[in-house]
Amino acid sequence: MSKVKVLVLRTPGTNCDYEMEHAFDLAGAMPVSMHINRLLDGSINLFDYRVLAVPGGFSYGDDLGAGKIAANELRIGLGDKLCRFIEEGGLAFGVCNGFQILIKTGILPGPYMTTRPQVTLTNNDSGKFECRWINLKVDPAVNCVFTKGLSRLNLPIAHGEGKIMCEENVASSLKAPLYYCDENGNTTAPYPYNPNGSFRNMAGLTDNSGRVFALMPHPERYVIRSQHPSFTAGNGQQPGEGFKIFENAVSWVKDL
Amino acid sequence: MLRVEVWLKDNLTDYRGQGLLKDITDLPVNGATTVRVADIYWLPQDTTFKNIEFLGQELFSDPVTQQFYIGKRKFQANQDFTVTNRDSVSDPSEENIKKAAKDLGVNLSNIRIGKRYVIEGKLSSRDSQNIVSRLLVNPVLNKVIMEEPSEKNTANVYQFNLVTVPLLQADEKHKAEIKKLGFNDAEFEAITDYFQNTEKRNPTDAELETLAQTWSEHCVHKTFKAEIEYEGQIIDSLFKETIYKATKDLNCDWCLSVFKDNAGVVKFTDDYAVSFKAETHNHPSAIEPYGGAATGIGGCVRDILGTGLSGKPIANTDIFCFGMPDTKYKDLPKGALHPRRIMKGVKSGVADYGNRLGIPTVNGAICFDERFAGNPLVFCGSIGLMPNWAVPMGQQNTGDKVIVIGGHTGRDGIHGVTFSSVELTDKSGEDSISAVQVGNAIVEKKVIDVLMQARDKKLFNRITDCGGGGFSSAIGEMGEETGVKVYLEQAPLKDTSLSYYEIWVSESQERMILSVPPQNVEALLALCASENVEAAVIGEFDNNKRLQLFYQGNKVADLDMGFLHGGLPRRQLKATWSKPVHTDPLLSQKNNYNEDLLTVLSAYNVCSKEWVIRQYDHEVQGGSVIKPFSGCGQGPSDSAVVRPLLDRKEAIVVANGINTKFGDIDPYWMAASCIDEAIRQVVATGGDVKRVALLDNFSWGSTDKQENLGALVRAARACHDMAVFYKTPYISGKDSLNNEFTVDGQNISIPHTLLISALGFIADSDKAVTTDLKKAGNVIYIVGVTKDEMGGSEYYRSKGYIGTAVPQVNAQLNRSIYLALNKAMEKSLIESCHDLSEGGLAVAAAEMCFAGNLGMDMDLENVITDSYIGRDDTVLFSESNGRLLVEVAPHNTEEFEKLMISKPYYPIAIVTEEPYLTINNMHGQEIIKLANAEMKEAWQRTLRW
């Protein structure tokens, strides 16, 4: 059986493409890293891939807000295709800046192409960029291809604009498969457990289909045990706890 | 222009404003109650209302969090400031905004951005002025405006006018003017002689500028290569007799490229090598900390890109030296920025630039001393990964094209090199507007992306970076052996008013120079275009051995490469050194040292730098194995371990040694201590002591002063001796030798500062060792000899003394200890390990405890000393080198002790479940008992900003 093709999208300023490729590779997929210009100029075809992965970084230097300019490019240059790609069973996945891009295109929380986005990612409550490890709890009731079978995770964050905010009228319809929590799994724990002040401790969002998923923490940075910050004290797992997210995506496509 | 303001919605907390309010209170200025910050976009006057509204809605504001206003939002506040960039400063975001507007179908001919600060509360006009000048505006970059700005004038195009300098006819006054470019008398004579007798004409301005840049201290290290008279002997070249000699004599086969390329290169795996470079970016950081630090990172990363046929940057390190953060404004040297502001700016600059490049900042240090107040130090280091075939320096062929890729050339940074080699004054801020460079990390990131592809497609023969001196240094050096012609009007410009010589010496950031064979030019340009990277052919290499510059068909410089690179007369200098006089304190002995330990833990040089470190991404690229903090309790790590190839276990180990206080007593032992510390930290995490490469970075006061030069000689000699003993070669280095600040005729020199950066290797990163205690019941050994060496210690400093007994280094003994520890770690006998440095034994023990959330029960009785030490505080806080604390599980102690036989080691403590550090003195009396929480709080509190 041929390997699942994953398009790892690079923009000017993307910088987590190497570890994203590594994670998909480890999960048995065939990741291909491509510049956004190749999609926009038509030299590659989105429909040749089964997964669109948007890695973290600082697309266009975060000018005008994180993810904004790249999201604009995708919306204007590729909007309908992207929509069809997801409708036809493609998976879309974003991490960190990739989440910011997907949320600002409107793909998340979906449905795509509503007029004015009602959900956004904004500056951390702490007012600064923070890099550290946090605890996460999965809500098994939320339908999401990527988080199936997971319950608790330990992953690093590294962002300055990771706080989910939304208009009141959409609050109840948001689908969050992942929440920040404390060591006991309490998902109402405040800062520093909730590292950015995110709405209801949400760490990631999925759409109605469960095939579009993005999160602020970095699962691709914990797929091998020695990436865990206290592996020398016997903590951490092999493979790392983020691995399952990639494995889920790959096996979902294979099982189709 | 037309203003659009973007405000956070009124019901949301303005964190930018809150941060600023905190800074205002810190100034200290009281009375401000709230601060709000808005972003301003100015659009061209002819933009239609429909388009303004459209952009305000779609581009400038986030509908969930922000509200935009066309025109100036009305506010009732006494203090209301609009700040925008000076016309000469181009903000990189402007281009991105224009692009984004174009994507939406709106063409903006011009855009300006700015900020509006609305401050409520009762403030005197003097307070307001303070806020503006100290927090809101940096006169180098921006200004407060009262009226709406007009469009930046871009119509100003330079009209060619060749400037010839009448050097051969110059009178004394005119000669003095020319020397101001940075020439001393001998250099000036050599240049006059060359133009009189060889060229038989007067030079152009471009030629003199080229010589000034190429011959600057920054580029050729005149002092290290000078003939120095010291203690009745002649040192032919300090570099060749010390640093370089050690490397040459050691002749290690794993050193692949030393002291010739932009970075040193050593073997990593069978198929990969790593390059390492660190350098300072001091003077720009003193004046514009944010930009100076950002461009420091950018420049160091470009050294990695410009080494061999280019390497992928995989890790950065940063080391800063600042004035004391609690300096009172009235005690600050006139004209200097406050250390807090410098520190915050430098931190943000490094964080923004390093994070944006996607290079993990894995290790570093921050040192404080009041003498850094006028002249802070910013060292940036970068490590690159490259396939073996890309290691050798490239060589251009005749006919190869000179291609510049990356950033455009602008007015920024003109004269940066000569500026960084002269001392700062209280006027520097005003004088140096054009010397500050403005960086754009994303441009550099894009350059990295295309360079890696171009390298693997073998599209270029040689590469170097544009750093100090800009094109003049980069192309001038590259063309040394062949000759080169450069057509300056071909360079892409930010600013059309640049003259030919300004283009030639501009230090605009993010530019790399490639030598590309003609058949590959098209492919290279296409590759760059495919990822929005600017590239232009600006010249070609020939075989004339001359540097020839043209502007619109006019020859503007024509110099002999032999003279340019070989004509610099050697300097002849005198050096002396006499031992400074210090006294030792007479401290009464106590029966409890809890308070002393807490004081040392919270000292600026010991305390946690978490506030800074968390703002750097140290996880990006996924390779960080040992991170800046270790253990469940997140104590400090000794060195960073990075696994750049995620499918392999081989890793690099990075550490830094720096300790300026020892230099106040004796620069020789300061240098020796820095070297031991760097190596010791590599060993503490599992790095192989048989394969450690070093970088030396000297930052000194003016070496025109014989005493300073003498101190340099002593430090360099220690560098030689220790490297030979430890068998650790230097692979690259840099010096910055004019770090002084003059105000009102009074001259403040920085403390002699040597940064030693160490790069080591660990074959299996799963065996790396951290500093956190692992399990109750384990045995803690002290390894190494404790001596009565309190000089320069943090303990003495906390009492207001420097002292006299500086820690020395027994390198042979230490190396044998490190070799034994390597074996023990290889056999996984060591659970945790921490080196003893600032704060000595007590601080190291405290850090291991709170890192591991466990306690330690220690007896000082068996601490190994070289002679009887009758004082508890000396044993607790001495900073003797070559020492570590090692945790071993009971079932491994026998095997561990077997490996350590004949080395100084002894079990002195047991790990306990109770989270307390308990220390008993040699008479069995408890002299320290502290809870982890209390020690950690003391350690974290100081810099929790």
mmCIF file of N, CA and C in Angstrom, chain B residues 56 66 138 214 313 419 486 506 540 578 601 637 642 746 797:
data_model
loop_
_atom_site.group_PDB
_atom_site.id
_atom_site.type_symbol
_atom_site.label_atom_id
_atom_site.label_comp_id
_atom_site.label_asym_id
_atom_site.label_seq_id
_atom_site.Cartn_x
_atom_site.Cartn_y
_atom_site.Cartn_z
ATOM 1 N N GLY B 56 -9.372 48.577 6.720
ATOM 2 C CA GLY B 56 -9.531 48.638 8.174
ATOM 3 C C GLY B 56 -10.212 47.383 8.685
ATOM 4 N N GLN B 66 -10.532 43.700 18.074
ATOM 5 C CA GLN B 66 -10.117 45.086 17.810
ATOM 6 C C GLN B 66 -11.195 45.909 17.119
ATOM 7 N N ASN B 138 13.037 56.181 20.758
ATOM 8 C CA ASN B 138 14.482 56.101 20.672
ATOM 9 C C ASN B 138 14.888 57.020 19.532
ATOM 10 N N THR B 214 38.370 47.744 5.602
ATOM 11 C CA THR B 214 39.172 46.518 5.545
ATOM 12 C C THR B 214 40.238 46.505 6.630
ATOM 13 N N PRO B 313 21.538 26.567 10.357
ATOM 14 C CA PRO B 313 21.658 26.951 11.773
ATOM 15 C C PRO B 313 20.758 26.070 12.637
ATOM 16 N N PHE B 419 32.716 52.410 13.691
ATOM 17 C CA PHE B 419 32.036 52.818 14.911
ATOM 18 C C PHE B 419 32.269 51.806 16.028
ATOM 19 N N VAL B 486 32.824 45.215 -9.627
ATOM 20 C CA VAL B 486 31.477 45.340 -9.048
ATOM 21 C C VAL B 486 30.778 46.545 -9.664
ATOM 22 N N SER B 506 27.502 50.196 3.044
ATOM 23 C CA SER B 506 26.291 50.024 3.849
ATOM 24 C C SER B 506 26.298 48.664 4.540
ATOM 25 N N GLU B 540 31.494 40.558 -11.256
ATOM 26 C CA GLU B 540 32.084 39.279 -11.659
ATOM 27 C C GLU B 540 33.524 39.205 -11.195
ATOM 28 N N SER B 578 50.351 45.087 36.273
ATOM 29 C CA SER B 578 50.735 44.956 37.669
ATOM 30 C C SER B 578 49.530 44.461 38.440
ATOM 31 N N LEU B 601 21.960 33.155 46.447
ATOM 32 C CA LEU B 601 21.033 32.611 45.438
ATOM 33 C C LEU B 601 20.296 33.716 44.697
ATOM 34 N N SER B 637 20.227 24.138 34.108
ATOM 35 C CA SER B 637 21.052 23.089 33.501
ATOM 36 C C SER B 637 22.470 23.607 33.343
ATOM 37 N N VAL B 642 21.791 19.136 22.133
ATOM 38 C CA VAL B 642 20.906 19.270 20.977
ATOM 39 C C VAL B 642 21.182 18.139 19.997
ATOM 40 N N GLN B 746 35.268 61.920 31.895
ATOM 41 C CA GLN B 746 35.606 60.760 32.711
ATOM 42 C C GLN B 746 35.393 59.496 31.901
ATOM 43 N N ARG B 797 31.408 39.218 47.080
ATOM 44 C CA ARG B 797 30.723 40.328 46.425
ATOM 45 C C ARG B 797 29.488 40.744 47.223
#
